């Protein structure tokens, strides 16, 4: 009887997704997706679709923890209530480009332009079986480029590894831990030395010292100087 009820519930979930694009999956399916996406992400770290799947299928412990941190912080709680999105359709690019040099908005746009990236490339969640947690991982993805901006790191492999170390400490997401641990294997010996002696220690110290980066309503901070926001959060100046 209980098994039949569970099957009916699963069928109902399939007919009525928790949010647009949601795909209900069993624990076994999640494990298989996690294993496959981990292999592909390690083989090609720029496969953002595989990195995204890995984050969703392994974040069952980290995502509720992040959500609770947001709920217990006034600015984070407001973000959870209002559900802002960082996309080209929600950004006033002309206004951001007109902000003073050094401001968060101007430096964010400069980062996007210099690295030829767009906030619209962030994939929507599919495999997170909770609507609120799905927003948490969506928010994490959409502020990832702002982490690059705050940390002063480019989108090359070295910069991505440094950001992943910071995010691993901050979020506890296994995907970030995996990227931090295995990302350096493709780096040259010279870059590995810089990474090990300067950048990783700084990223770890900053990650441990900083308050939760998901508790910042970035859309209402565009005018704030990057240095001021770093200081407020507790991120040490980049080496």
mmCIF file with all atom_site columns, N, CA and C in Angstrom, residues 30-31 34 37 51-67 127-130 133-134 136-137 140-141 171-176:
data_model
loop_
_atom_site.group_PDB
_atom_site.id
_atom_site.type_symbol
_atom_site.label_atom_id
_atom_site.label_alt_id
_atom_site.label_comp_id
_atom_site.label_asym_id
_atom_site.label_entity_id
_atom_site.label_seq_id
_atom_site.pdbx_PDB_ins_code
_atom_site.Cartn_x
_atom_site.Cartn_y
_atom_site.Cartn_z
_atom_site.occupancy
_atom_site.B_iso_or_equiv
_atom_site.pdbx_formal_charge
_atom_site.auth_seq_id
_atom_site.auth_comp_id
_atom_site.auth_asym_id
_atom_site.auth_atom_id
_atom_site.pdbx_PDB_model_num
ATOM 1   N N  . UNK A 1 30  ? 19.869 10.249 -9.284  1.00 0.00 ? 30  UNK A N  1
ATOM 2   C CA . UNK A 1 30  ? 20.732 11.368 -8.893  1.00 0.00 ? 30  UNK A CA 1
ATOM 3   C C  . UNK A 1 30  ? 22.189 10.911 -8.776  1.00 0.00 ? 30  UNK A C  1
ATOM 4   N N  . UNK A 1 31  ? 22.387 9.720  -8.185  1.00 0.00 ? 31  UNK A N  1
ATOM 5   C CA . UNK A 1 31  ? 23.749 9.198  -8.029  1.00 0.00 ? 31  UNK A CA 1
ATOM 6   C C  . UNK A 1 31  ? 24.400 8.957  -9.387  1.00 0.00 ? 31  UNK A C  1
ATOM 7   N N  . UNK A 1 34  ? 25.177 12.305 -10.935 1.00 0.00 ? 34  UNK A N  1
ATOM 8   C CA . UNK A 1 34  ? 26.324 12.916 -10.248 1.00 0.00 ? 34  UNK A CA 1
ATOM 9   C C  . UNK A 1 34  ? 27.627 12.296 -10.737 1.00 0.00 ? 34  UNK A C  1
ATOM 10  N N  . UNK A 1 37  ? 28.236 13.295 -14.510 1.00 0.00 ? 37  UNK A N  1
ATOM 11  C CA . UNK A 1 37  ? 28.571 14.719 -14.668 1.00 0.00 ? 37  UNK A CA 1
ATOM 12  C C  . UNK A 1 37  ? 29.933 15.036 -14.061 1.00 0.00 ? 37  UNK A C  1
ATOM 13  N N  . UNK A 1 51  ? 28.808 20.761 -15.036 1.00 0.00 ? 51  UNK A N  1
ATOM 14  C CA . UNK A 1 51  ? 29.102 21.352 -13.727 1.00 0.00 ? 51  UNK A CA 1
ATOM 15  C C  . UNK A 1 51  ? 27.789 21.674 -13.007 1.00 0.00 ? 51  UNK A C  1
ATOM 16  N N  . UNK A 1 52  ? 26.802 22.173 -13.771 1.00 0.00 ? 52  UNK A N  1
ATOM 17  C CA . UNK A 1 52  ? 25.502 22.519 -13.188 1.00 0.00 ? 52  UNK A CA 1
ATOM 18  C C  . UNK A 1 52  ? 24.786 21.280 -12.654 1.00 0.00 ? 52  UNK A C  1
ATOM 19  N N  . UNK A 1 53  ? 24.775 20.206 -13.449 1.00 0.00 ? 53  UNK A N  1
ATOM 20  C CA . UNK A 1 53  ? 24.123 18.957 -13.024 1.00 0.00 ? 53  UNK A CA 1
ATOM 21  C C  . UNK A 1 53  ? 24.800 18.420 -11.768 1.00 0.00 ? 53  UNK A C  1
ATOM 22  N N  . UNK A 1 54  ? 26.125 18.469 -11.738 1.00 0.00 ? 54  UNK A N  1
ATOM 23  C CA . UNK A 1 54  ? 26.878 17.996 -10.577 1.00 0.00 ? 54  UNK A CA 1
ATOM 24  C C  . UNK A 1 54  ? 26.490 18.782 -9.329  1.00 0.00 ? 54  UNK A C  1
ATOM 25  N N  . UNK A 1 55  ? 26.365 20.097 -9.469  1.00 0.00 ? 55  UNK A N  1
ATOM 26  C CA . UNK A 1 55  ? 25.998 20.937 -8.333  1.00 0.00 ? 55  UNK A CA 1
ATOM 27  C C  . UNK A 1 55  ? 24.627 20.598 -7.774  1.00 0.00 ? 55  UNK A C  1
ATOM 28  N N  . UNK A 1 56  ? 23.676 20.306 -8.666  1.00 0.00 ? 56  UNK A N  1
ATOM 29  C CA . UNK A 1 56  ? 22.309 20.024 -8.235  1.00 0.00 ? 56  UNK A CA 1
ATOM 30  C C  . UNK A 1 56  ? 22.160 18.650 -7.603  1.00 0.00 ? 56  UNK A C  1
ATOM 31  N N  . UNK A 1 57  ? 22.888 17.665 -8.144  1.00 0.00 ? 57  UNK A N  1
ATOM 32  C CA . UNK A 1 57  ? 22.705 16.288 -7.676  1.00 0.00 ? 57  UNK A CA 1
ATOM 33  C C  . UNK A 1 57  ? 23.532 15.962 -6.441  1.00 0.00 ? 57  UNK A C  1
ATOM 34  N N  . UNK A 1 58  ? 24.449 16.844 -6.067  1.00 0.00 ? 58  UNK A N  1
ATOM 35  C CA . UNK A 1 58  ? 25.279 16.583 -4.878  1.00 0.00 ? 58  UNK A CA 1
ATOM 36  C C  . UNK A 1 58  ? 25.099 17.636 -3.788  1.00 0.00 ? 58  UNK A C  1
ATOM 37  N N  . UNK A 1 59  ? 24.198 18.594 -3.998  1.00 0.00 ? 59  UNK A N  1
ATOM 38  C CA . UNK A 1 59  ? 24.064 19.703 -3.046  1.00 0.00 ? 59  UNK A CA 1
ATOM 39  C C  . UNK A 1 59  ? 23.012 19.494 -1.975  1.00 0.00 ? 59  UNK A C  1
ATOM 40  N N  . UNK A 1 60  ? 22.627 18.224 -1.714  1.00 0.00 ? 60  UNK A N  1
ATOM 41  C CA . UNK A 1 60  ? 21.497 17.962 -0.813  1.00 0.00 ? 60  UNK A CA 1
ATOM 42  C C  . UNK A 1 60  ? 21.740 18.433 0.620   1.00 0.00 ? 60  UNK A C  1
ATOM 43  N N  . UNK A 1 61  ? 22.999 18.490 1.063   1.00 0.00 ? 61  UNK A N  1
ATOM 44  C CA . UNK A 1 61  ? 23.301 18.965 2.414   1.00 0.00 ? 61  UNK A CA 1
ATOM 45  C C  . UNK A 1 61  ? 23.662 20.448 2.422   1.00 0.00 ? 61  UNK A C  1
ATOM 46  N N  . UNK A 1 62  ? 24.420 20.867 1.404   1.00 0.00 ? 62  UNK A N  1
ATOM 47  C CA . UNK A 1 62  ? 24.913 22.248 1.381   1.00 0.00 ? 62  UNK A CA 1
ATOM 48  C C  . UNK A 1 62  ? 23.801 23.252 1.094   1.00 0.00 ? 62  UNK A C  1
ATOM 49  N N  . UNK A 1 63  ? 22.880 22.908 0.193   1.00 0.00 ? 63  UNK A N  1
ATOM 50  C CA . UNK A 1 63  ? 21.844 23.873 -0.190  1.00 0.00 ? 63  UNK A CA 1
ATOM 51  C C  . UNK A 1 63  ? 20.914 24.241 0.971   1.00 0.00 ? 63  UNK A C  1
ATOM 52  N N  . UNK A 1 64  ? 20.416 23.271 1.759   1.00 0.00 ? 64  UNK A N  1
ATOM 53  C CA . UNK A 1 64  ? 19.598 23.666 2.919   1.00 0.00 ? 64  UNK A CA 1
ATOM 54  C C  . UNK A 1 64  ? 20.373 24.537 3.906   1.00 0.00 ? 64  UNK A C  1
ATOM 55  N N  . UNK A 1 65  ? 21.661 24.260 4.070   1.00 0.00 ? 65  UNK A N  1
ATOM 56  C CA . UNK A 1 65  ? 22.494 25.068 4.962   1.00 0.00 ? 65  UNK A CA 1
ATOM 57  C C  . UNK A 1 65  ? 22.601 26.508 4.466   1.00 0.00 ? 65  UNK A C  1
ATOM 58  N N  . UNK A 1 66  ? 22.789 26.662 3.144   1.00 0.00 ? 66  UNK A N  1
ATOM 59  C CA . UNK A 1 66  ? 22.858 28.005 2.560   1.00 0.00 ? 66  UNK A CA 1
ATOM 60  C C  . UNK A 1 66  ? 21.526 28.723 2.702   1.00 0.00 ? 66  UNK A C  1
ATOM 61  N N  . UNK A 1 67  ? 20.438 27.983 2.458   1.00 0.00 ? 67  UNK A N  1
ATOM 62  C CA . UNK A 1 67  ? 19.107 28.571 2.593   1.00 0.00 ? 67  UNK A CA 1
ATOM 63  C C  . UNK A 1 67  ? 18.868 29.078 4.014   1.00 0.00 ? 67  UNK A C  1
ATOM 64  N N  . UNK A 1 127 ? 17.147 19.479 -11.314 1.00 0.00 ? 127 UNK A N  1
ATOM 65  C CA . UNK A 1 127 ? 17.117 18.260 -10.504 1.00 0.00 ? 127 UNK A CA 1
ATOM 66  C C  . UNK A 1 127 ? 17.024 18.508 -9.001  1.00 0.00 ? 127 UNK A C  1
ATOM 67  N N  . UNK A 1 128 ? 16.836 19.759 -8.581  1.00 0.00 ? 128 UNK A N  1
ATOM 68  C CA . UNK A 1 128 ? 16.686 20.062 -7.152  1.00 0.00 ? 128 UNK A CA 1
ATOM 69  C C  . UNK A 1 128 ? 15.216 19.891 -6.786  1.00 0.00 ? 128 UNK A C  1
ATOM 70  N N  . UNK A 1 129 ? 14.933 18.998 -5.817  1.00 0.00 ? 129 UNK A N  1
ATOM 71  C CA . UNK A 1 129 ? 13.542 18.635 -5.513  1.00 0.00 ? 129 UNK A CA 1
ATOM 72  C C  . UNK A 1 129 ? 12.916 19.515 -4.433  1.00 0.00 ? 129 UNK A C  1
ATOM 73  N N  . UNK A 1 130 ? 13.198 20.788 -4.496  1.00 0.00 ? 130 UNK A N  1
ATOM 74  C CA . UNK A 1 130 ? 12.609 21.749 -3.576  1.00 0.00 ? 130 UNK A CA 1
ATOM 75  C C  . UNK A 1 130 ? 12.662 23.107 -4.272  1.00 0.00 ? 130 UNK A C  1
ATOM 76  N N  . UNK A 1 133 ? 15.057 25.713 -2.614  1.00 0.00 ? 133 UNK A N  1
ATOM 77  C CA . UNK A 1 133 ? 16.462 25.349 -2.792  1.00 0.00 ? 133 UNK A CA 1
ATOM 78  C C  . UNK A 1 133 ? 16.895 25.517 -4.243  1.00 0.00 ? 133 UNK A C  1
ATOM 79  N N  . UNK A 1 134 ? 15.953 25.314 -5.168  1.00 0.00 ? 134 UNK A N  1
ATOM 80  C CA . UNK A 1 134 ? 16.254 25.535 -6.582  1.00 0.00 ? 134 UNK A CA 1
ATOM 81  C C  . UNK A 1 134 ? 16.610 27.004 -6.817  1.00 0.00 ? 134 UNK A C  1
ATOM 82  N N  . UNK A 1 136 ? 17.938 28.959 -4.524  1.00 0.00 ? 136 UNK A N  1
ATOM 83  C CA . UNK A 1 136 ? 19.239 29.183 -3.868  1.00 0.00 ? 136 UNK A CA 1
ATOM 84  C C  . UNK A 1 136 ? 20.382 28.845 -4.829  1.00 0.00 ? 136 UNK A C  1
ATOM 85  N N  . UNK A 1 137 ? 20.289 27.685 -5.516  1.00 0.00 ? 137 UNK A N  1
ATOM 86  C CA . UNK A 1 137 ? 21.384 27.330 -6.432  1.00 0.00 ? 137 UNK A CA 1
ATOM 87  C C  . UNK A 1 137 ? 21.358 28.222 -7.667  1.00 0.00 ? 137 UNK A C  1
ATOM 88  N N  . UNK A 1 140 ? 23.129 31.311 -6.511  1.00 0.00 ? 140 UNK A N  1
ATOM 89  C CA . UNK A 1 140 ? 24.573 31.048 -6.453  1.00 0.00 ? 140 UNK A CA 1
ATOM 90  C C  . UNK A 1 140 ? 25.193 31.165 -7.850  1.00 0.00 ? 140 UNK A C  1
ATOM 91  N N  . UNK A 1 141 ? 24.538 30.570 -8.845  1.00 0.00 ? 141 UNK A N  1
ATOM 92  C CA . UNK A 1 141 ? 25.075 30.618 -10.210 1.00 0.00 ? 141 UNK A CA 1
ATOM 93  C C  . UNK A 1 141 ? 25.117 32.044 -10.737 1.00 0.00 ? 141 UNK A C  1
ATOM 94  N N  . UNK A 1 171 ? 30.391 27.926 0.503   1.00 0.00 ? 171 UNK A N  1
ATOM 95  C CA . UNK A 1 171 ? 29.122 27.236 0.267   1.00 0.00 ? 171 UNK A CA 1
ATOM 96  C C  . UNK A 1 171 ? 29.092 25.790 0.741   1.00 0.00 ? 171 UNK A C  1
ATOM 97  N N  . UNK A 1 172 ? 30.255 25.125 0.764   1.00 0.00 ? 172 UNK A N  1
ATOM 98  C CA . UNK A 1 172 ? 30.290 23.707 1.090   1.00 0.00 ? 172 UNK A CA 1
ATOM 99  C C  . UNK A 1 172 ? 29.747 22.819 -0.013  1.00 0.00 ? 172 UNK A C  1
ATOM 100 N N  . UNK A 1 173 ? 29.481 23.373 -1.199  1.00 0.00 ? 173 UNK A N  1
ATOM 101 C CA . UNK A 1 173 ? 28.954 22.572 -2.301  1.00 0.00 ? 173 UNK A CA 1
ATOM 102 C C  . UNK A 1 173 ? 30.035 21.603 -2.798  1.00 0.00 ? 173 UNK A C  1
ATOM 103 N N  . UNK A 1 174 ? 29.745 20.302 -2.859  1.00 0.00 ? 174 UNK A N  1
ATOM 104 C CA . UNK A 1 174 ? 30.743 19.339 -3.333  1.00 0.00 ? 174 UNK A CA 1
ATOM 105 C C  . UNK A 1 174 ? 31.298 19.674 -4.714  1.00 0.00 ? 174 UNK A C  1
ATOM 106 N N  . UNK A 1 175 ? 30.455 20.249 -5.560  1.00 0.00 ? 175 UNK A N  1
ATOM 107 C CA . UNK A 1 175 ? 30.903 20.654 -6.899  1.00 0.00 ? 175 UNK A CA 1
ATOM 108 C C  . UNK A 1 175 ? 32.074 21.636 -6.813  1.00 0.00 ? 175 UNK A C  1
ATOM 109 N N  . UNK A 1 176 ? 31.983 22.591 -5.882  1.00 0.00 ? 176 UNK A N  1
ATOM 110 C CA . UNK A 1 176 ? 33.056 23.578 -5.714  1.00 0.00 ? 176 UNK A CA 1
ATOM 111 C C  . UNK A 1 176 ? 34.307 22.921 -5.152  1.00 0.00 ? 176 UNK A C  1
#
